[in-house]
Amino acid sequence: MAQDSWPSPAHNARAVTDLEYERIAQRFSDNGIYGDPLFNDAVVSAGTGLNVNIRAFVRGSVRGHSWYSGTSTVTLAIAANASGSTRIDRVVLRLDRSDWTVRAAIRQGTAGAGAPALVQDNGDTGVYEIPLATVSILNGASSVTVTRTELYVGTRLRPCTSTTRNPSPTVGEQCFEIDTGRVRLYTGSGWITLYDDTGVIGINAPTVAWSNETECVLELRNGSVHLRLGSFTRAAGTLAGDIESRLPAIIPADYRHPTRDQYVPVYISGAQFGRVTVYSKANTEKAGQCWLTNKPTISNGQSVLTAASISWAVD
């Protein structure tokens, strides 16, 4: 068979069948309801007796076929249950290829067997269903309990730069910043980082009082900084126990905690212990600096060994 494409003057004089439309439109929009589960009311609610109600003014899409619930509530009947066990039905949004309509419908379950599986025929015929809610019907019940399970369309991953993110984003929108390599998500109140990875960054900052014996490094991954300070040797005479001293490492500005100082336990040669304070951006004089702040007297040539790596969030 030769290659083909549509719509096209060469393909049936631009006429497109329902099946051909589905094949090109199924990825125009993801399957689901337009909106989000936080800011939109449930599509399905319990009605009077053995009925469920479909909320008015709801829009969605199934395999590229648009659906609208209408301007008034739609009521769907639920079959009675006299089986002796609880039955779970599904309320679905169903594309029926026999007439190419999308309608809210009931997929009845089997008593005692949980919610029925969705039917999602991927061929040229049959139906394709997505979930709206589950309905619990107790044995002999005269009313139902509805649990919302709407599938929402969501948004696609948008390429941008760190300065050209969408100024009017919707909840759940994601973007990929090509200049930073970050994947970000909009929560409704701001952008958060889902993924980033700087690789290993050396942060040695030599001083005359200390020598670096092991390189100090950090790495930013997925919004968290991971710091390993390494080890140091005293190189400028005895340091009194009540005197603090800056170690030869500094955190770059982009990786400092905005408000909270961080603390790193250290071993000091001679079976002694101490603590290093890593200062946050909020400290105007020592921001990003690493100071040996709790310790005994340290003699020239003694070593300070980091006892643990630490992490903090920056985004």
PDB file of C-alpha atoms in Angstrom, residues 6-264:
ATOM      1  CA  TRP A   6      -4.953  13.430   5.467  1.00  0.00           C
ATOM      2  CA  PRO A   7      -6.574  15.872   5.204  1.00  0.00           C
ATOM      3  CA  SER A   8      -5.210  16.352   1.717  1.00  0.00           C
ATOM      4  CA  PRO A   9      -6.554  16.982  -1.797  1.00  0.00           C
ATOM      5  CA  ALA A  10      -4.972  13.640  -2.718  1.00  0.00           C
ATOM      6  CA  HIS A  11      -6.919  11.790  -0.017  1.00  0.00           C
ATOM      7  CA  ASN A  12     -10.615  11.431  -0.809  1.00  0.00           C
ATOM      8  CA  ALA A  13     -10.852  15.087  -1.928  1.00  0.00           C
ATOM      9  CA  ARG A  14     -10.087  16.195   1.650  1.00  0.00           C
ATOM     10  CA  ALA A  15     -13.007  14.246   3.127  1.00  0.00           C
ATOM     11  CA  VAL A  16     -12.005  12.626   6.432  1.00  0.00           C
ATOM     12  CA  THR A  17     -13.887   9.767   8.059  1.00  0.00           C
ATOM     13  CA  ASP A  18     -14.579   9.531  11.802  1.00  0.00           C
ATOM     14  CA  LEU A  19     -11.938   6.826  12.162  1.00  0.00           C
ATOM     15  CA  GLU A  20      -9.376   8.877  10.242  1.00  0.00           C
ATOM     16  CA  TYR A  21     -10.169  11.855  12.452  1.00  0.00           C
ATOM     17  CA  GLU A  22      -9.552   9.781  15.595  1.00  0.00           C
ATOM     18  CA  ARG A  23      -6.207   8.636  14.245  1.00  0.00           C
ATOM     19  CA  ILE A  24      -4.941  12.208  13.839  1.00  0.00           C
ATOM     20  CA  ALA A  25      -6.755  13.794  16.809  1.00  0.00           C
ATOM     21  CA  GLN A  26      -6.121  11.269  19.585  1.00  0.00           C
ATOM     22  CA  ARG A  27      -2.955  13.143  20.587  1.00  0.00           C
ATOM     23  CA  PHE A  28      -4.265  16.671  20.071  1.00  0.00           C
ATOM     24  CA  SER A  29      -5.343  16.472  23.700  1.00  0.00           C
ATOM     25  CA  ASP A  30      -4.730  13.873  26.379  1.00  0.00           C
ATOM     26  CA  ASN A  31      -7.814  11.912  27.427  1.00  0.00           C
ATOM     27  CA  GLY A  32      -9.624  13.469  30.342  1.00  0.00           C
ATOM     28  CA  ILE A  33     -11.581  16.328  31.850  1.00  0.00           C
ATOM     29  CA  TYR A  34     -10.428  19.913  31.396  1.00  0.00           C
ATOM     30  CA  GLY A  35      -9.531  21.428  34.761  1.00  0.00           C
ATOM     31  CA  ASP A  36      -7.920  20.001  37.887  1.00  0.00           C
ATOM     32  CA  PRO A  37      -9.100  18.109  40.992  1.00  0.00           C
ATOM     33  CA  LEU A  38      -8.169  20.872  43.436  1.00  0.00           C
ATOM     34  CA  PHE A  39     -10.005  23.839  41.967  1.00  0.00           C
ATOM     35  CA  ASN A  40     -12.899  22.072  40.226  1.00  0.00           C
ATOM     36  CA  ASP A  41     -15.826  20.312  41.876  1.00  0.00           C
ATOM     37  CA  ALA A  42     -16.379  16.599  41.301  1.00  0.00           C
ATOM     38  CA  VAL A  43     -17.852  15.774  37.902  1.00  0.00           C
ATOM     39  CA  VAL A  44     -20.042  13.045  39.425  1.00  0.00           C
ATOM     40  CA  SER A  45     -22.053  13.208  42.655  1.00  0.00           C
ATOM     41  CA  ALA A  46     -24.681  11.018  44.306  1.00  0.00           C
ATOM     42  CA  GLY A  47     -28.202  11.791  43.169  1.00  0.00           C
ATOM     43  CA  THR A  48     -31.545  10.915  44.707  1.00  0.00           C
ATOM     44  CA  GLY A  49     -32.027   7.194  45.289  1.00  0.00           C
ATOM     45  CA  LEU A  50     -30.178   4.924  42.865  1.00  0.00           C
ATOM     46  CA  ASN A  51     -28.929   7.716  40.637  1.00  0.00           C
ATOM     47  CA  VAL A  52     -25.782   9.728  40.053  1.00  0.00           C
ATOM     48  CA  ASN A  53     -25.555  13.262  38.706  1.00  0.00           C
ATOM     49  CA  ILE A  54     -23.136  14.628  36.114  1.00  0.00           C
ATOM     50  CA  ARG A  55     -22.329  18.277  36.795  1.00  0.00           C
ATOM     51  CA  ALA A  56     -23.279  20.857  34.163  1.00  0.00           C
ATOM     52  CA  PHE A  57     -20.728  22.897  32.163  1.00  0.00           C
ATOM     53  CA  VAL A  58     -17.991  20.231  32.229  1.00  0.00           C
ATOM     54  CA  ARG A  59     -15.781  19.730  29.189  1.00  0.00           C
ATOM     55  CA  GLY A  60     -13.383  16.947  28.290  1.00  0.00           C
ATOM     56  CA  SER A  61     -11.829  14.893  25.525  1.00  0.00           C
ATOM     57  CA  VAL A  62     -11.595  11.201  24.621  1.00  0.00           C
ATOM     58  CA  ARG A  63      -9.294  10.171  21.764  1.00  0.00           C
ATOM     59  CA  GLY A  64      -9.494  13.693  20.341  1.00  0.00           C
ATOM     60  CA  HIS A  65     -13.305  13.833  20.505  1.00  0.00           C
ATOM     61  CA  SER A  66     -14.617  16.782  22.488  1.00  0.00           C
ATOM     62  CA  TRP A  67     -17.314  16.283  25.139  1.00  0.00           C
ATOM     63  CA  TYR A  68     -19.573  18.769  26.901  1.00  0.00           C
ATOM     64  CA  SER A  69     -21.941  17.822  29.730  1.00  0.00           C
ATOM     65  CA  GLY A  70     -24.435  20.530  28.797  1.00  0.00           C
ATOM     66  CA  THR A  71     -26.063  23.411  30.631  1.00  0.00           C
ATOM     67  CA  SER A  72     -28.054  21.278  33.106  1.00  0.00           C
ATOM     68  CA  THR A  73     -27.373  18.283  35.341  1.00  0.00           C
ATOM     69  CA  VAL A  74     -27.350  14.863  33.643  1.00  0.00           C
ATOM     70  CA  THR A  75     -28.782  12.012  35.731  1.00  0.00           C
ATOM     71  CA  LEU A  76     -27.713   8.387  35.204  1.00  0.00           C
ATOM     72  CA  ALA A  77     -29.509   5.440  36.773  1.00  0.00           C
ATOM     73  CA  ILE A  78     -27.666   2.812  38.832  1.00  0.00           C
ATOM     74  CA  ALA A  79     -28.971  -0.748  38.814  1.00  0.00           C
ATOM     75  CA  ALA A  80     -30.350  -2.124  42.085  1.00  0.00           C
ATOM     76  CA  ASN A  81     -28.190  -4.591  44.024  1.00  0.00           C
ATOM     77  CA  ALA A  82     -29.784  -7.664  45.596  1.00  0.00           C
ATOM     78  CA  SER A  83     -26.732  -9.906  45.301  1.00  0.00           C
ATOM     79  CA  GLY A  84     -25.906 -10.136  49.000  1.00  0.00           C
ATOM     80  CA  SER A  85     -22.565  -8.317  48.504  1.00  0.00           C
ATOM     81  CA  THR A  86     -21.499  -4.756  47.825  1.00  0.00           C
ATOM     82  CA  ARG A  87     -21.151  -3.890  44.143  1.00  0.00           C
ATOM     83  CA  ILE A  88     -18.828  -1.259  42.686  1.00  0.00           C
ATOM     84  CA  ASP A  89     -19.791   0.392  39.386  1.00  0.00           C
ATOM     85  CA  ARG A  90     -17.828   2.902  37.373  1.00  0.00           C
ATOM     86  CA  VAL A  91     -19.029   6.146  35.868  1.00  0.00           C
ATOM     87  CA  VAL A  92     -17.032   6.548  32.664  1.00  0.00           C
ATOM     88  CA  LEU A  93     -16.675   8.920  29.767  1.00  0.00           C
ATOM     89  CA  ARG A  94     -17.114   6.653  26.762  1.00  0.00           C
ATOM     90  CA  LEU A  95     -16.308   7.068  23.082  1.00  0.00           C
ATOM     91  CA  ASP A  96     -18.588   4.673  21.190  1.00  0.00           C
ATOM     92  CA  ARG A  97     -17.351   4.037  17.654  1.00  0.00           C
ATOM     93  CA  SER A  98     -20.723   2.672  16.536  1.00  0.00           C
ATOM     94  CA  ASP A  99     -22.033   6.270  16.341  1.00  0.00           C
ATOM     95  CA  TRP A 100     -18.872   8.257  17.216  1.00  0.00           C
ATOM     96  CA  THR A 101     -20.385   9.932  20.258  1.00  0.00           C
ATOM     97  CA  VAL A 102     -18.797  10.602  23.643  1.00  0.00           C
ATOM     98  CA  ARG A 103     -21.163  10.238  26.587  1.00  0.00           C
ATOM     99  CA  ALA A 104     -21.035   9.743  30.354  1.00  0.00           C
ATOM    100  CA  ALA A 105     -22.135   6.168  31.024  1.00  0.00           C
ATOM    101  CA  ILE A 106     -22.218   3.415  33.666  1.00  0.00           C
ATOM    102  CA  ARG A 107     -19.888   0.411  33.533  1.00  0.00           C
ATOM    103  CA  GLN A 108     -21.597  -1.990  35.946  1.00  0.00           C
ATOM    104  CA  GLY A 109     -19.401  -4.100  38.183  1.00  0.00           C
ATOM    105  CA  THR A 110     -19.768  -7.567  39.670  1.00  0.00           C
ATOM    106  CA  ALA A 111     -20.852  -7.820  43.296  1.00  0.00           C
ATOM    107  CA  GLY A 112     -17.925  -8.618  45.599  1.00  0.00           C
ATOM    108  CA  ALA A 113     -15.347  -8.148  42.829  1.00  0.00           C
ATOM    109  CA  GLY A 114     -14.337  -4.501  43.139  1.00  0.00           C
ATOM    110  CA  ALA A 115     -14.517  -1.878  40.421  1.00  0.00           C
ATOM    111  CA  PRO A 116     -14.781  -3.218  36.858  1.00  0.00           C
ATOM    112  CA  ALA A 117     -11.936  -2.687  34.413  1.00  0.00           C
ATOM    113  CA  LEU A 118     -12.196   0.120  31.905  1.00  0.00           C
ATOM    114  CA  VAL A 119     -12.789  -0.958  28.322  1.00  0.00           C
ATOM    115  CA  GLN A 120     -10.262   0.682  26.032  1.00  0.00           C
ATOM    116  CA  ASP A 121     -10.469  -0.732  22.524  1.00  0.00           C
ATOM    117  CA  ASN A 122      -7.593   0.609  20.446  1.00  0.00           C
ATOM    118  CA  GLY A 123      -8.747  -0.735  17.096  1.00  0.00           C
ATOM    119  CA  ASP A 124     -11.193   0.533  14.504  1.00  0.00           C
ATOM    120  CA  THR A 125     -14.343  -0.470  16.404  1.00  0.00           C
ATOM    121  CA  GLY A 126     -15.613  -0.808  19.954  1.00  0.00           C
ATOM    122  CA  VAL A 127     -15.489   1.691  22.811  1.00  0.00           C
ATOM    123  CA  TYR A 128     -12.855   3.634  24.694  1.00  0.00           C
ATOM    124  CA  GLU A 129     -13.512   4.619  28.310  1.00  0.00           C
ATOM    125  CA  ILE A 130     -11.835   6.888  30.828  1.00  0.00           C
ATOM    126  CA  PRO A 131     -12.786   7.118  34.538  1.00  0.00           C
ATOM    127  CA  LEU A 132     -15.002   9.743  36.157  1.00  0.00           C
ATOM    128  CA  ALA A 133     -16.039   8.098  39.457  1.00  0.00           C
ATOM    129  CA  THR A 134     -16.724   4.846  41.252  1.00  0.00           C
ATOM    130  CA  VAL A 135     -20.126   4.125  42.773  1.00  0.00           C
ATOM    131  CA  SER A 136     -20.582   1.845  45.778  1.00  0.00           C
ATOM    132  CA  ILE A 137     -23.963   0.104  46.113  1.00  0.00           C
ATOM    133  CA  LEU A 138     -24.539  -1.913  49.278  1.00  0.00           C
ATOM    134  CA  ASN A 139     -26.756  -4.980  49.160  1.00  0.00           C
ATOM    135  CA  GLY A 140     -30.371  -3.814  49.107  1.00  0.00           C
ATOM    136  CA  ALA A 141     -29.343  -0.149  49.236  1.00  0.00           C
ATOM    137  CA  SER A 142     -31.679   2.646  48.212  1.00  0.00           C
ATOM    138  CA  SER A 143     -28.855   5.156  47.774  1.00  0.00           C
ATOM    139  CA  VAL A 144     -25.276   5.184  46.538  1.00  0.00           C
ATOM    140  CA  THR A 145     -21.850   6.457  47.592  1.00  0.00           C
ATOM    141  CA  VAL A 146     -19.721   8.184  44.952  1.00  0.00           C
ATOM    142  CA  THR A 147     -15.922   8.472  44.974  1.00  0.00           C
ATOM    143  CA  ARG A 148     -14.409  10.849  42.441  1.00  0.00           C
ATOM    144  CA  THR A 149     -11.750   9.411  40.117  1.00  0.00           C
ATOM    145  CA  GLU A 150     -11.725  11.886  37.222  1.00  0.00           C
ATOM    146  CA  LEU A 151      -8.834  11.651  34.820  1.00  0.00           C
ATOM    147  CA  TYR A 152      -7.697  15.183  33.927  1.00  0.00           C
ATOM    148  CA  VAL A 153      -6.157  16.253  30.645  1.00  0.00           C
ATOM    149  CA  GLY A 154      -3.274  18.189  32.201  1.00  0.00           C
ATOM    150  CA  THR A 155      -0.667  20.072  30.207  1.00  0.00           C
ATOM    151  CA  ARG A 156       2.365  19.187  28.117  1.00  0.00           C
ATOM    152  CA  LEU A 157       6.036  19.897  28.808  1.00  0.00           C
ATOM    153  CA  ARG A 158       6.889  23.305  27.345  1.00  0.00           C
ATOM    154  CA  PRO A 159      10.449  24.250  26.281  1.00  0.00           C
ATOM    155  CA  CYS A 160      11.555  27.688  27.490  1.00  0.00           C
ATOM    156  CA  THR A 161      14.427  29.466  29.220  1.00  0.00           C
ATOM    157  CA  SER A 162      14.670  30.411  32.894  1.00  0.00           C
ATOM    158  CA  THR A 163      13.510  33.936  31.989  1.00  0.00           C
ATOM    159  CA  THR A 164      10.759  33.024  29.513  1.00  0.00           C
ATOM    160  CA  ARG A 165       8.522  30.661  31.490  1.00  0.00           C
ATOM    161  CA  ASN A 166       4.806  31.053  30.746  1.00  0.00           C
ATOM    162  CA  PRO A 167       3.705  34.223  32.599  1.00  0.00           C
ATOM    163  CA  SER A 168       0.148  32.867  32.942  1.00  0.00           C
ATOM    164  CA  PRO A 169       0.607  29.170  33.753  1.00  0.00           C
ATOM    165  CA  THR A 170      -2.118  26.702  34.751  1.00  0.00           C
ATOM    166  CA  VAL A 171      -1.922  24.295  37.685  1.00  0.00           C
ATOM    167  CA  GLY A 172       0.135  21.246  36.767  1.00  0.00           C
ATOM    168  CA  GLU A 173       1.920  22.943  33.859  1.00  0.00           C
ATOM    169  CA  GLN A 174       5.480  21.787  33.328  1.00  0.00           C
ATOM    170  CA  CYS A 175       8.362  23.323  31.459  1.00  0.00           C
ATOM    171  CA  PHE A 176      11.931  22.471  30.532  1.00  0.00           C
ATOM    172  CA  GLU A 177      14.439  25.316  30.873  1.00  0.00           C
ATOM    173  CA  ILE A 178      16.927  24.723  28.106  1.00  0.00           C
ATOM    174  CA  ASP A 179      19.489  27.137  29.604  1.00  0.00           C
ATOM    175  CA  THR A 180      19.526  25.515  33.081  1.00  0.00           C
ATOM    176  CA  GLY A 181      18.470  21.929  32.294  1.00  0.00           C
ATOM    177  CA  ARG A 182      15.727  22.169  34.921  1.00  0.00           C
ATOM    178  CA  VAL A 183      12.258  20.638  34.698  1.00  0.00           C
ATOM    179  CA  ARG A 184       9.784  22.811  36.602  1.00  0.00           C
ATOM    180  CA  LEU A 185       6.172  22.406  37.755  1.00  0.00           C
ATOM    181  CA  TYR A 186       3.621  25.146  38.458  1.00  0.00           C
ATOM    182  CA  THR A 187       1.695  24.428  41.690  1.00  0.00           C
ATOM    183  CA  GLY A 188      -0.777  27.290  41.544  1.00  0.00           C
ATOM    184  CA  SER A 189       1.316  29.511  43.801  1.00  0.00           C
ATOM    185  CA  GLY A 190       4.720  29.261  42.124  1.00  0.00           C
ATOM    186  CA  TRP A 191       7.197  27.146  40.160  1.00  0.00           C
ATOM    187  CA  ILE A 192       9.061  24.283  41.845  1.00  0.00           C
ATOM    188  CA  THR A 193      11.935  22.217  40.497  1.00  0.00           C
ATOM    189  CA  LEU A 194      11.233  18.598  39.603  1.00  0.00           C
ATOM    190  CA  TYR A 195      14.650  17.883  38.155  1.00  0.00           C
ATOM    191  CA  ASP A 196      18.042  19.535  37.948  1.00  0.00           C
ATOM    192  CA  ASP A 197      21.609  18.270  38.247  1.00  0.00           C
ATOM    193  CA  THR A 198      24.659  20.533  38.316  1.00  0.00           C
ATOM    194  CA  GLY A 199      27.172  17.732  38.530  1.00  0.00           C
ATOM    195  CA  VAL A 200      30.005  17.940  41.077  1.00  0.00           C
ATOM    196  CA  ILE A 201      31.175  21.474  41.941  1.00  0.00           C
ATOM    197  CA  GLY A 202      34.444  22.078  43.760  1.00  0.00           C
ATOM    198  CA  ILE A 203      34.209  24.691  46.526  1.00  0.00           C
ATOM    199  CA  ASN A 204      37.732  24.879  47.955  1.00  0.00           C
ATOM    200  CA  ALA A 205      38.581  28.444  49.058  1.00  0.00           C
ATOM    201  CA  PRO A 206      42.192  28.445  50.375  1.00  0.00           C
ATOM    202  CA  THR A 207      43.166  30.249  53.570  1.00  0.00           C
ATOM    203  CA  VAL A 208      46.586  30.621  55.225  1.00  0.00           C
ATOM    204  CA  ALA A 209      45.288  29.006  58.425  1.00  0.00           C
ATOM    205  CA  TRP A 210      44.183  25.682  56.884  1.00  0.00           C
ATOM    206  CA  SER A 211      45.170  23.379  54.054  1.00  0.00           C
ATOM    207  CA  ASN A 212      42.678  21.256  52.087  1.00  0.00           C
ATOM    208  CA  GLU A 213      43.574  17.573  52.339  1.00  0.00           C
ATOM    209  CA  THR A 214      40.403  16.347  50.571  1.00  0.00           C
ATOM    210  CA  GLU A 215      38.502  18.457  48.059  1.00  0.00           C
ATOM    211  CA  CYS A 216      35.289  20.052  49.278  1.00  0.00           C
ATOM    212  CA  VAL A 217      32.443  19.494  46.813  1.00  0.00           C
ATOM    213  CA  LEU A 218      28.719  19.988  46.447  1.00  0.00           C
ATOM    214  CA  GLU A 219      26.072  18.985  43.950  1.00  0.00           C
ATOM    215  CA  LEU A 220      22.607  20.403  43.321  1.00  0.00           C
ATOM    216  CA  ARG A 221      20.084  17.766  42.338  1.00  0.00           C
ATOM    217  CA  ASN A 222      16.300  18.142  42.148  1.00  0.00           C
ATOM    218  CA  GLY A 223      16.242  21.284  44.263  1.00  0.00           C
ATOM    219  CA  SER A 224      18.503  19.973  47.052  1.00  0.00           C
ATOM    220  CA  VAL A 225      22.165  20.772  47.703  1.00  0.00           C
ATOM    221  CA  HIS A 226      24.361  17.857  48.848  1.00  0.00           C
ATOM    222  CA  LEU A 227      27.596  18.967  50.555  1.00  0.00           C
ATOM    223  CA  ARG A 228      30.751  17.025  51.430  1.00  0.00           C
ATOM    224  CA  LEU A 229      33.274  19.233  53.180  1.00  0.00           C
ATOM    225  CA  GLY A 230      36.258  16.901  53.031  1.00  0.00           C
ATOM    226  CA  SER A 231      39.206  17.259  55.468  1.00  0.00           C
ATOM    227  CA  PHE A 232      41.564  20.018  56.606  1.00  0.00           C
ATOM    228  CA  THR A 233      44.901  20.379  58.412  1.00  0.00           C
ATOM    229  CA  ARG A 234      45.765  23.264  60.741  1.00  0.00           C
ATOM    230  CA  ALA A 235      48.619  25.268  59.158  1.00  0.00           C
ATOM    231  CA  ALA A 236      48.956  28.489  61.203  1.00  0.00           C
ATOM    232  CA  GLY A 237      49.805  27.592  64.781  1.00  0.00           C
ATOM    233  CA  THR A 238      47.600  26.685  67.728  1.00  0.00           C
ATOM    234  CA  LEU A 239      43.911  27.650  67.571  1.00  0.00           C
ATOM    235  CA  ALA A 240      42.428  28.303  71.009  1.00  0.00           C
ATOM    236  CA  GLY A 241      39.257  26.458  71.918  1.00  0.00           C
ATOM    237  CA  ASP A 242      37.231  29.663  72.286  1.00  0.00           C
ATOM    238  CA  ILE A 243      38.290  31.102  68.923  1.00  0.00           C
ATOM    239  CA  GLU A 244      36.285  30.324  65.771  1.00  0.00           C
ATOM    240  CA  SER A 245      38.063  29.846  62.450  1.00  0.00           C
ATOM    241  CA  ARG A 246      36.991  29.951  58.791  1.00  0.00           C
ATOM    242  CA  LEU A 247      37.731  26.752  56.916  1.00  0.00           C
ATOM    243  CA  PRO A 248      38.954  26.808  53.280  1.00  0.00           C
ATOM    244  CA  ALA A 249      35.577  26.206  51.602  1.00  0.00           C
ATOM    245  CA  ILE A 250      32.753  28.504  50.535  1.00  0.00           C
ATOM    246  CA  ILE A 251      29.269  27.760  49.200  1.00  0.00           C
ATOM    247  CA  PRO A 252      28.502  29.632  45.929  1.00  0.00           C
ATOM    248  CA  ALA A 253      25.612  32.097  46.172  1.00  0.00           C
ATOM    249  CA  ASP A 254      23.119  30.018  44.148  1.00  0.00           C
ATOM    250  CA  TYR A 255      23.503  27.037  46.501  1.00  0.00           C
ATOM    251  CA  ARG A 256      23.208  28.705  49.910  1.00  0.00           C
ATOM    252  CA  HIS A 257      20.159  28.105  52.078  1.00  0.00           C
ATOM    253  CA  PRO A 258      18.120  31.326  52.046  1.00  0.00           C
ATOM    254  CA  THR A 259      17.511  31.559  55.821  1.00  0.00           C
ATOM    255  CA  ARG A 260      18.906  28.653  57.873  1.00  0.00           C
ATOM    256  CA  ASP A 261      22.500  27.947  58.859  1.00  0.00           C
ATOM    257  CA  GLN A 262      23.571  24.305  58.478  1.00  0.00           C
ATOM    258  CA  TYR A 263      25.732  22.248  60.877  1.00  0.00           C
ATOM    259  CA  VAL A 264      28.306  19.566  60.086  1.00  0.00           C
TER     260      VAL A 264
END
